[in-house]
């Protein structure tokens, strides 16, 4: 067959292109998709000490094993993990031929990774330059690629290109290949304007960010472990070989999926129990099986579960269609952890595709997730969830800032207390729709200073990056109005009308509380 350059439907090379189809070559490098590149081993060995070592491995005589995959046409074959497109480009960087065109960032990454793997010094240098060629257009994607390959200098160059501008909202696919920990360090670098220590690395946590270990205190040992029970009639075997003697009726009731799988088991000898193989690690499987049993449980045994264990159990409860255990974990363990460890829950749940769990935690998160600082869970989840959360909350804070900037202290230090729609001295309306608050106009403050202070504090809290529960706690207007009466802020008629308004609310509250208290007596009977 005549060897020529062709591309398959998948975009890989069907046949090698010159000079890698030369019959005079002495070695064949075989790509992962089965394309045979005929090369001169001396050229490749000069470029790569790794290939040099592979070529030097002694092989038996080709004639003694004619059907061996280690030889083609009597030439030794070296199989590699790179596909044909990547291997073609990599070898062209070694040969005295034109360098391959790499028009897209996604073309650079696999070639650079392969060059690093095979210790091709010249190819690595060329590919680093190619990578940096995309910094102006795709700084975030270049940063992520450099972080993935642990190229600190290139990562810093890309991060510097982001300083002074907002981190792009659109998430490049490369973020899936770096950790949330690296992304946190990007935010840290960005907020510092690039002024970081020489020891700063994106690929490793800064020692000052690692949480200090607390004084030694015995960790509560959870009682949520599988308890063997008599009359077991089936064995559940985990992916790591742990076996749990359980009961078909319990499993079938807990999960329609397990019910069907139990029904599909082949007959077994009466002297042995059937075995249900489950693709779940033993650590989460045991507690999950325990939760299938109708046993009254102390809520503390769920609260004491480590975060990772809870998320692993939830993930597998979803896979195994265990509705009741999933419900117990969501409203028991997560019901507590989403308040005390909301950020970790959000990141881990997002990574596992547990969207409802992530949403449960979302409502308790600070407006700016960077205020949480560093948490160890960041190193085990991709950066994408953190990036999306950061971008979303950045937009939320921008909205809050726009709405609250009419009140409180303006950027130039003056007061901004005209409420929306209130006429200013020039006849225009403060805070009318579509008006941008410039921060340079400072209308004359009016109203009682005490009330103005409450308004300004409320505005400041609403635009604070640390806010979380403030989203849900409305200002206590009744308390404010009661205090305003004590301060004699109203004229006589207004004061009487205000007292009537407060009496309406007080009457409603007292009647509802009395009725609920009486209803409680009925429940106690």
Coordinates of C-alpha atoms in Angstrom, one line a residue:
X1 CA 0.0 0.0 0.0
X2 CA 1.3 3.4 -0.9
X3 CA 2.0 5.4 2.3
X4 CA 0.6 9.0 2.1
X5 CA -0.9 11.6 4.4
X6 CA -4.5 11.0 5.3
X7 CA -6.7 12.1 8.2
X8 CA -9.3 9.7 9.7
X9 CA -12.8 10.8 10.6
X10 CA -11.7 11.3 14.2
X11 CA -9.0 13.8 13.2
X12 CA -6.1 11.5 13.8
X13 CA -3.5 10.6 11.1
X14 CA -4.4 7.5 9.1
X15 CA -0.9 7.1 7.6
X16 CA 2.4 8.8 8.5
X17 CA 3.5 11.8 6.4
X18 CA 7.1 12.3 5.2
X19 CA 9.7 12.0 6.5
X20 CA 8.1 9.4 8.8
X21 CA 7.3 6.9 6.1
X22 CA 10.8 6.4 4.9
X23 CA 11.6 2.7 4.5
X24 CA 15.3 3.4 5.3
X25 CA 14.4 4.3 8.9
X26 CA 15.8 1.9 11.5
X27 CA 13.1 2.2 14.1
X28 CA 9.3 2.4 14.3
X29 CA 7.5 4.5 17.0
X30 CA 3.9 3.4 17.2
X31 CA 1.2 5.9 18.3
X32 CA -1.7 5.0 20.6
X33 CA -4.0 4.8 17.6
X34 CA -1.8 2.4 15.8
X35 CA 0.1 4.6 13.3
X36 CA 3.6 3.5 12.7
X37 CA 6.2 6.3 12.4
X38 CA 9.4 5.2 10.8
X39 CA 12.3 7.2 12.3
X40 CA 16.0 7.4 12.5
X41 CA 16.7 6.5 16.1
X42 CA 19.8 8.5 16.2
X43 CA 17.9 11.8 15.6
X44 CA 15.2 11.1 18.2
X45 CA 17.8 9.8 20.7
X46 CA 19.8 13.0 20.5
X47 CA 16.6 15.0 21.2
X48 CA 15.3 12.8 24.1
X49 CA 17.3 10.9 26.7
X50 CA 14.1 8.9 27.5
X51 CA 13.9 7.6 23.9
X52 CA 17.6 7.1 24.0
X53 CA 17.2 4.7 26.9
X54 CA 14.2 2.9 25.3
X55 CA 16.2 2.4 22.0
X56 CA 19.1 0.9 24.0
X57 CA 17.0 -1.9 25.5
X58 CA 18.3 -5.2 24.1
X59 CA 15.8 -7.1 21.9
X60 CA 16.0 -10.7 20.5
X61 CA 16.8 -11.2 16.9
X62 CA 13.8 -10.4 14.7
X63 CA 14.1 -13.5 12.6
X64 CA 13.7 -15.7 15.6
X65 CA 10.2 -14.4 16.4
X66 CA 8.6 -13.5 13.0
X67 CA 5.1 -12.8 14.4
X68 CA 6.2 -10.6 17.3
X69 CA 4.5 -7.2 17.7
X70 CA 7.9 -5.9 18.8
X71 CA 9.1 -5.9 15.1
X72 CA 7.6 -4.7 11.9
X73 CA 9.6 -5.4 8.7
X74 CA 12.4 -6.5 10.9
X75 CA 12.6 -3.1 12.6
X76 CA 12.0 -2.7 16.4
X77 CA 8.8 -1.1 17.5
X78 CA 8.5 1.3 20.4
X79 CA 4.8 1.9 21.4
X80 CA 3.9 5.2 23.1
X81 CA 0.8 6.6 24.7
X82 CA 0.5 9.7 22.5
X83 CA -1.9 9.7 19.5
X84 CA -0.7 10.1 15.9
X85 CA -1.4 13.9 15.6
X86 CA 0.6 14.7 18.8
X87 CA 3.4 12.3 17.9
X88 CA 3.7 13.7 14.4
X89 CA 4.1 17.2 15.7
X90 CA 6.5 16.2 18.4
X91 CA 8.8 14.3 16.1
X92 CA 8.8 17.3 13.7
X93 CA 10.3 19.4 16.5
X94 CA 13.2 16.9 16.7
X95 CA 13.8 16.5 12.9
X96 CA 15.6 19.0 10.6
X97 CA 12.2 20.0 9.1
X98 CA 9.7 22.8 9.4
X99 CA 8.1 23.1 12.8
X100 CA 4.4 22.0 12.8
X101 CA 1.8 24.8 12.7
X102 CA -0.2 25.0 16.0
X103 CA -3.0 27.5 15.4
X104 CA -4.9 26.8 18.6
X105 CA -4.0 26.6 22.3
X106 CA -5.5 23.1 22.4
X107 CA -2.9 22.0 19.8
X108 CA 0.0 23.2 22.0
X109 CA -0.9 21.5 25.2
X110 CA -0.5 17.8 24.2
X111 CA 2.7 18.4 22.4
X112 CA 4.2 20.4 25.3
X113 CA 3.1 17.7 27.7
X114 CA 4.8 15.0 25.6
X115 CA 8.0 17.1 25.2
X116 CA 8.2 17.4 29.0
X117 CA 7.5 13.7 29.4
X118 CA 10.3 12.7 27.1
X119 CA 12.7 15.4 28.4
X120 CA 13.1 17.0 24.9
X121 CA 14.8 20.2 26.0
X122 CA 14.6 22.1 22.6
X123 CA 11.0 21.0 22.0
X124 CA 9.9 22.1 25.5
X125 CA 11.5 25.5 24.9
X126 CA 9.7 25.9 21.6
X127 CA 6.4 24.8 23.0
X128 CA 6.6 27.1 26.0
X129 CA 7.0 30.0 23.6
X130 CA 4.0 28.8 21.6
X131 CA 2.0 28.6 24.8
X132 CA 2.9 32.2 25.8
X133 CA 1.9 33.3 22.3
X134 CA -1.8 32.9 23.5
X135 CA -1.4 34.9 26.7
X136 CA -2.9 38.1 25.2
X137 CA -6.0 36.4 23.8
X138 CA -6.6 33.6 26.4
X139 CA -4.7 34.4 29.6
X140 CA -7.0 32.3 31.8
X141 CA -6.7 29.2 29.6
X142 CA -2.9 29.7 29.3
X143 CA -2.7 30.0 33.1
X144 CA -4.7 26.7 33.6
X145 CA -2.6 24.9 31.0
X146 CA 0.7 26.0 32.6
X147 CA -0.6 25.0 36.1
X148 CA -1.6 21.6 34.8
X149 CA 1.9 21.0 33.5
X150 CA 3.5 22.6 36.6
X151 CA 5.1 25.4 34.6
X152 CA 5.3 28.1 37.3
X153 CA 7.0 30.8 35.2
X154 CA 4.5 30.5 32.4
X155 CA 1.6 30.4 34.9
X156 CA 2.9 33.6 36.5
X157 CA 3.2 35.3 33.1
X158 CA -0.4 34.5 32.3
X159 CA -1.5 35.5 35.8
X160 CA 0.2 38.9 35.3
X161 CA -1.7 39.4 32.1
X162 CA -4.9 39.2 34.2
X163 CA -3.8 41.8 36.8
X164 CA -5.7 45.0 36.5
X165 CA -8.6 43.4 34.7
X166 CA -11.5 41.3 35.8
X167 CA -10.9 37.5 35.6
X168 CA -12.9 36.5 32.5
X169 CA -16.4 35.2 33.3
X170 CA -16.3 32.5 30.5
X171 CA -14.7 29.4 31.8
X172 CA -12.2 27.8 29.5
X173 CA -12.3 24.0 29.4
X174 CA -8.7 23.9 30.7
X175 CA -10.1 24.8 34.2
X176 CA -11.3 21.2 34.5
X177 CA -7.6 20.1 34.6
X178 CA -6.5 22.3 37.5
X179 CA -7.6 22.3 41.1
X180 CA -9.7 24.8 43.0
X181 CA -6.6 25.3 45.2
X182 CA -4.6 26.6 42.2
X183 CA -7.6 28.8 41.4
X184 CA -7.6 30.2 44.9
X185 CA -3.9 31.0 44.5
X186 CA -4.7 32.8 41.2
X187 CA -7.3 35.0 43.0
X188 CA -4.7 35.6 45.7
X189 CA -2.1 36.6 43.1
X190 CA -4.7 38.7 41.3
X191 CA -5.8 40.6 44.4
X192 CA -2.2 41.3 45.4
X193 CA -1.6 42.8 42.0
X194 CA 1.0 40.2 41.3
X195 CA 3.1 41.3 44.4
X196 CA 3.7 37.9 45.9
X197 CA 6.8 36.3 47.4
X198 CA 9.4 34.6 45.3
X199 CA 8.5 31.2 46.8
X200 CA 4.9 31.6 45.7
X201 CA 3.6 28.7 43.6
X202 CA 0.3 28.0 41.9
X203 CA 0.8 24.3 42.1
X204 CA 1.3 24.1 45.9
X205 CA -0.5 25.7 48.8
X206 CA 1.3 28.5 50.5
X207 CA 2.4 27.4 54.0
X208 CA 0.7 30.4 55.5
X209 CA -2.6 29.4 54.0
X210 CA -2.7 25.9 55.4
X211 CA -5.0 25.8 58.4
X212 CA -3.1 25.5 61.7
X213 CA -3.8 22.2 63.5
X214 CA -6.0 22.8 66.5
X215 CA -5.0 21.5 70.0
X216 CA -5.2 17.8 70.2
X217 CA -8.7 16.7 71.0
X218 CA -10.2 13.3 70.7
X219 CA -12.4 13.2 67.5
X220 CA -15.8 11.7 68.2
X221 CA -16.0 8.2 66.8
X222 CA -19.2 7.9 64.8
X223 CA -21.4 4.9 65.5
X224 CA -22.6 4.8 61.9
X225 CA -21.0 1.6 61.0
X226 CA -22.7 -1.5 59.6
X227 CA -24.1 -3.8 62.3
X228 CA -24.3 -7.4 61.3
X229 CA -27.8 -8.9 62.0
X230 CA -29.0 -12.5 62.2
X231 CA -30.7 -14.4 59.5
X232 CA -28.8 -12.7 56.7
X233 CA -29.7 -14.1 53.2
X234 CA -27.4 -12.2 50.9
X235 CA -23.8 -10.9 50.8
X236 CA -23.1 -7.4 49.5
X237 CA -19.5 -7.3 48.2
X238 CA -17.9 -3.9 47.7
X239 CA -15.4 -3.0 44.9
X240 CA -12.5 -3.5 47.3
X241 CA -13.7 -6.9 48.4
X242 CA -15.4 -6.0 51.7
X243 CA -18.4 -8.2 52.4
X244 CA -21.5 -7.3 54.3
X245 CA -24.1 -9.9 55.3
X246 CA -27.5 -8.3 54.7
X247 CA -31.1 -9.1 53.9
X248 CA -32.8 -9.1 50.5
X249 CA -36.0 -7.6 51.8
X250 CA -34.2 -4.6 53.3
X251 CA -32.2 -4.0 50.2
X252 CA -35.2 -4.4 47.9
X253 CA -37.2 -2.0 50.0
X254 CA -34.4 0.6 50.1
X255 CA -33.6 0.6 46.4
X256 CA -35.6 -0.4 43.3
X257 CA -32.2 -0.8 41.5
X258 CA -31.0 -3.4 44.0
X259 CA -34.4 -5.1 43.9
X260 CA -34.0 -5.7 40.2
X261 CA -30.4 -6.8 40.6
X262 CA -31.3 -9.3 43.3
X263 CA -34.0 -10.7 41.1
X264 CA -31.5 -11.1 38.3
X265 CA -29.0 -13.1 40.4
X266 CA -28.4 -16.7 39.1
X267 CA -29.5 -19.6 41.4
X268 CA -26.9 -20.6 44.0
X269 CA -26.4 -23.7 46.1
X270 CA -28.6 -23.8 49.2
X271 CA -25.5 -24.1 51.4
X272 CA -24.1 -20.7 50.2
X273 CA -25.5 -17.2 50.2
X274 CA -25.9 -15.3 46.9
X275 CA -23.4 -12.5 46.4
X276 CA -24.4 -9.0 45.1
X277 CA -21.3 -7.3 43.6
X278 CA -21.5 -3.5 44.0
X279 CA -19.2 -1.0 42.3
X280 CA -18.9 1.0 45.5
X281 CA -15.9 1.2 47.8
X282 CA -16.4 -0.5 51.2
X283 CA -15.9 2.7 53.3
X284 CA -19.1 4.4 52.1
X285 CA -21.0 1.2 51.4
X286 CA -21.1 -0.1 55.0
X287 CA -22.7 3.1 56.5
X288 CA -25.1 3.3 53.5
X289 CA -26.3 -0.3 54.1
X290 CA -26.7 0.5 57.8
X291 CA -29.0 3.5 56.9
X292 CA -31.2 1.1 55.0
X293 CA -32.4 -0.5 58.2
X294 CA -35.4 1.0 60.0
X295 CA -33.5 1.9 63.2
X296 CA -34.1 5.0 65.3
X297 CA -30.9 7.0 65.2
X298 CA -29.3 9.8 67.3
X299 CA -29.0 12.8 65.1
X300 CA -25.4 13.3 66.5
X301 CA -24.2 10.2 64.7
X302 CA -24.9 11.9 61.4
X303 CA -23.5 15.2 62.5
X304 CA -20.2 13.6 63.5
X305 CA -19.5 12.1 60.0
X306 CA -16.6 13.7 58.2
X307 CA -17.5 15.9 55.2
X308 CA -15.9 13.6 52.6
X309 CA -17.6 10.5 54.0
X310 CA -21.0 12.3 53.8
X311 CA -20.5 13.3 50.2
X312 CA -19.3 9.9 49.2
X313 CA -22.3 8.3 50.8
X314 CA -24.7 10.7 49.1
X315 CA -23.0 10.1 45.8
X316 CA -23.4 6.4 46.0
X317 CA -26.9 6.6 47.5
X318 CA -27.9 8.4 44.4
X319 CA -26.2 5.8 42.1
X320 CA -27.9 3.0 44.0
X321 CA -31.2 4.8 44.0
X322 CA -31.4 4.6 47.9
X323 CA -33.9 7.3 48.5
X324 CA -34.3 7.0 52.2
X325 CA -30.6 7.0 53.1
X326 CA -30.1 9.9 50.7
X327 CA -32.9 11.8 52.5
X328 CA -31.4 11.0 55.9
X329 CA -28.0 12.2 54.9
X330 CA -29.2 15.4 53.1
X331 CA -31.4 16.6 55.9
X332 CA -29.4 15.1 58.7
X333 CA -25.7 15.3 58.1
X334 CA -25.7 18.0 55.4
X335 CA -28.4 19.9 57.2
X336 CA -25.7 20.6 59.8
X337 CA -22.6 20.8 57.7
X338 CA -24.1 23.2 55.1
X339 CA -24.1 25.8 57.8
X340 CA -20.7 25.1 59.5
X341 CA -18.8 24.0 56.4
X342 CA -20.8 25.5 53.5
X343 CA -17.9 26.2 51.2
X344 CA -16.4 22.7 51.4
X345 CA -19.9 21.1 50.9
X346 CA -20.5 23.3 47.9
X347 CA -17.2 22.5 46.2
X348 CA -17.3 18.7 46.9
X349 CA -21.0 18.4 46.0
X350 CA -20.5 20.4 42.7
X351 CA -17.7 18.1 41.8
X352 CA -19.8 15.0 42.4
X353 CA -22.8 16.3 40.4
X354 CA -24.9 16.6 43.6
X355 CA -26.6 19.8 42.4
X356 CA -29.3 19.9 45.1
X357 CA -26.7 19.5 47.8
X358 CA -24.6 22.3 46.3
X359 CA -27.7 24.5 46.2
X360 CA -28.5 23.7 49.9
X361 CA -25.0 25.0 50.8
X362 CA -25.1 27.9 48.3
X363 CA -27.6 29.9 50.4
X364 CA -25.2 29.9 53.4
X365 CA -22.1 31.0 51.4
X366 CA -20.5 34.4 51.8
X367 CA -21.1 36.9 49.0
X368 CA -17.4 36.6 48.1
X369 CA -16.0 33.0 48.4
X370 CA -12.5 34.3 48.6
X371 CA -13.2 35.4 52.2
X372 CA -13.1 31.8 53.3
X373 CA -9.4 31.7 52.4
X374 CA -7.9 28.3 51.8
X375 CA -9.5 25.0 52.7
X376 CA -7.8 21.6 52.1
X377 CA -10.7 20.3 50.0
X378 CA -9.7 22.7 47.3
X379 CA -6.8 20.4 46.3
X380 CA -9.1 17.5 45.4
X381 CA -11.7 19.2 43.1
X382 CA -11.4 20.9 39.7
X383 CA -11.3 24.7 39.6
X384 CA -14.5 25.0 37.4
X385 CA -17.0 25.0 40.3
X386 CA -14.9 27.6 42.2
X387 CA -14.6 29.8 39.1
X388 CA -18.4 29.7 38.4
X389 CA -19.2 30.5 42.0
X390 CA -16.7 33.4 42.0
X391 CA -18.0 34.9 38.8
X392 CA -21.6 34.5 40.0
X393 CA -21.0 36.2 43.3
X394 CA -18.9 38.9 41.7
X395 CA -22.0 39.8 39.6
X396 CA -24.2 39.7 42.7
X397 CA -21.9 42.0 44.6
X398 CA -21.9 44.4 41.7
X399 CA -25.7 44.5 41.7
X400 CA -25.7 45.0 45.5
X401 CA -23.1 47.8 45.2
X402 CA -25.1 49.5 42.5
X403 CA -28.3 49.4 44.6
X404 CA -26.7 50.4 47.9
X405 CA -24.2 53.0 46.5
X406 CA -27.0 55.6 46.8
X407 CA -26.7 55.3 50.5
X408 CA -23.9 55.5 53.0
X409 CA -20.4 56.8 52.2
X410 CA -19.7 57.6 48.6
X411 CA -16.2 56.9 47.1
X412 CA -15.2 60.5 47.6
X413 CA -16.1 60.4 51.3
X414 CA -19.4 62.4 51.1
X415 CA -22.8 61.2 52.3
X416 CA -25.2 59.6 49.9
X417 CA -28.5 59.4 51.6
X418 CA -31.1 60.5 49.1
X419 CA -33.5 57.5 48.6
X420 CA -34.5 56.4 45.1
X421 CA -36.9 58.8 43.5
X422 CA -36.2 61.7 45.8
X423 CA -35.7 64.9 44.0
X424 CA -32.3 66.5 44.1
X425 CA -31.6 70.2 44.1
X426 CA -31.3 70.3 40.3
X427 CA -34.7 68.7 39.8
X428 CA -33.5 65.3 38.7
X429 CA -34.4 62.1 40.6
X430 CA -31.9 60.3 42.7
X431 CA -31.5 56.7 41.8
X432 CA -34.0 56.7 39.0
X433 CA -34.0 53.7 36.6
X434 CA -31.0 53.7 34.3
X435 CA -29.0 56.3 36.3
X436 CA -25.5 55.4 37.1
X437 CA -24.3 56.5 40.5
X438 CA -21.1 58.3 39.8
X439 CA -20.1 58.8 43.4
X440 CA -19.2 62.5 42.8
X441 CA -22.6 64.1 43.6
X442 CA -23.4 64.4 47.3
X443 CA -26.9 65.6 47.9
X444 CA -27.7 67.4 51.1
X445 CA -28.4 64.8 53.8
X446 CA -31.9 65.0 55.3
X447 CA -33.8 63.1 58.0
X448 CA -32.7 62.2 61.5
X449 CA -29.0 61.3 61.9
X450 CA -29.9 58.2 63.9
X451 CA -32.1 56.8 61.1
X452 CA -29.5 57.8 58.5
X453 CA -26.9 55.8 60.5
X454 CA -29.2 52.7 60.4
X455 CA -29.7 53.2 56.7
X456 CA -26.0 53.5 56.0
X457 CA -25.1 50.5 58.2
X458 CA -27.7 48.4 56.4
X459 CA -26.3 49.5 53.0
X460 CA -22.8 48.6 54.2
X461 CA -23.8 45.2 55.4
X462 CA -25.7 44.4 52.1
X463 CA -22.6 45.1 50.0
X464 CA -20.2 43.3 52.4
X465 CA -18.3 40.4 50.8
X466 CA -18.7 38.5 54.1
X467 CA -22.4 38.5 54.2
X468 CA -24.3 35.3 54.2
X469 CA -27.3 35.1 56.6
X470 CA -27.9 38.8 56.1
X471 CA -29.5 37.8 52.8
X472 CA -32.4 36.4 54.8
X473 CA -32.6 38.5 57.9
X474 CA -34.6 41.6 57.1
X475 CA -34.0 44.7 59.3
X476 CA -36.3 44.7 62.3
X477 CA -38.5 47.6 61.2
X478 CA -40.8 47.3 64.3
X479 CA -37.9 47.6 66.6
X480 CA -36.6 50.6 64.7
X481 CA -40.0 52.3 64.8
X482 CA -40.4 51.6 68.6
X483 CA -37.0 53.2 69.2
X484 CA -37.9 56.2 67.0
X485 CA -40.9 56.8 69.2
X486 CA -38.7 56.8 72.3
X487 CA -36.4 59.3 70.5
X488 CA -39.4 61.6 69.8
X489 CA -38.7 61.8 66.1
X490 CA -42.3 62.3 65.0
X491 CA -44.8 65.1 65.2
X492 CA -47.9 64.5 67.3
X493 CA -50.3 63.3 64.5
X494 CA -47.6 61.1 62.9
X495 CA -46.7 59.6 66.2
X496 CA -50.3 58.6 67.0
X497 CA -50.6 57.0 63.5
X498 CA -47.3 55.2 63.9
X499 CA -48.5 53.8 67.3
X500 CA -51.6 52.4 65.5
X501 CA -49.4 50.7 62.9
X502 CA -47.3 49.1 65.6
X503 CA -50.4 48.0 67.5
X504 CA -51.7 46.2 64.4
X505 CA -48.5 44.2 64.1
X506 CA -48.3 43.6 67.8
X507 CA -51.9 42.3 67.9
X508 CA -51.3 40.0 65.0
X509 CA -48.1 38.6 66.6
X510 CA -49.6 38.1 70.1
X511 CA -52.7 36.3 68.7
X512 CA -50.6 34.0 66.5
X513 CA -48.2 33.1 69.3
X514 CA -51.2 32.4 71.7
X515 CA -52.8 30.1 69.1
X516 CA -49.6 28.2 68.4
X517 CA -49.0 27.8 72.1
X518 CA -52.5 26.4 72.5
X519 CA -52.0 24.0 69.6
X520 CA -48.8 22.8 71.3
X521 CA -50.9 21.6 74.2
X522 CA -53.0 19.5 71.9
X523 CA -49.9 17.8 70.5
X524 CA -48.6 17.0 74.0
X525 CA -51.8 15.2 75.0

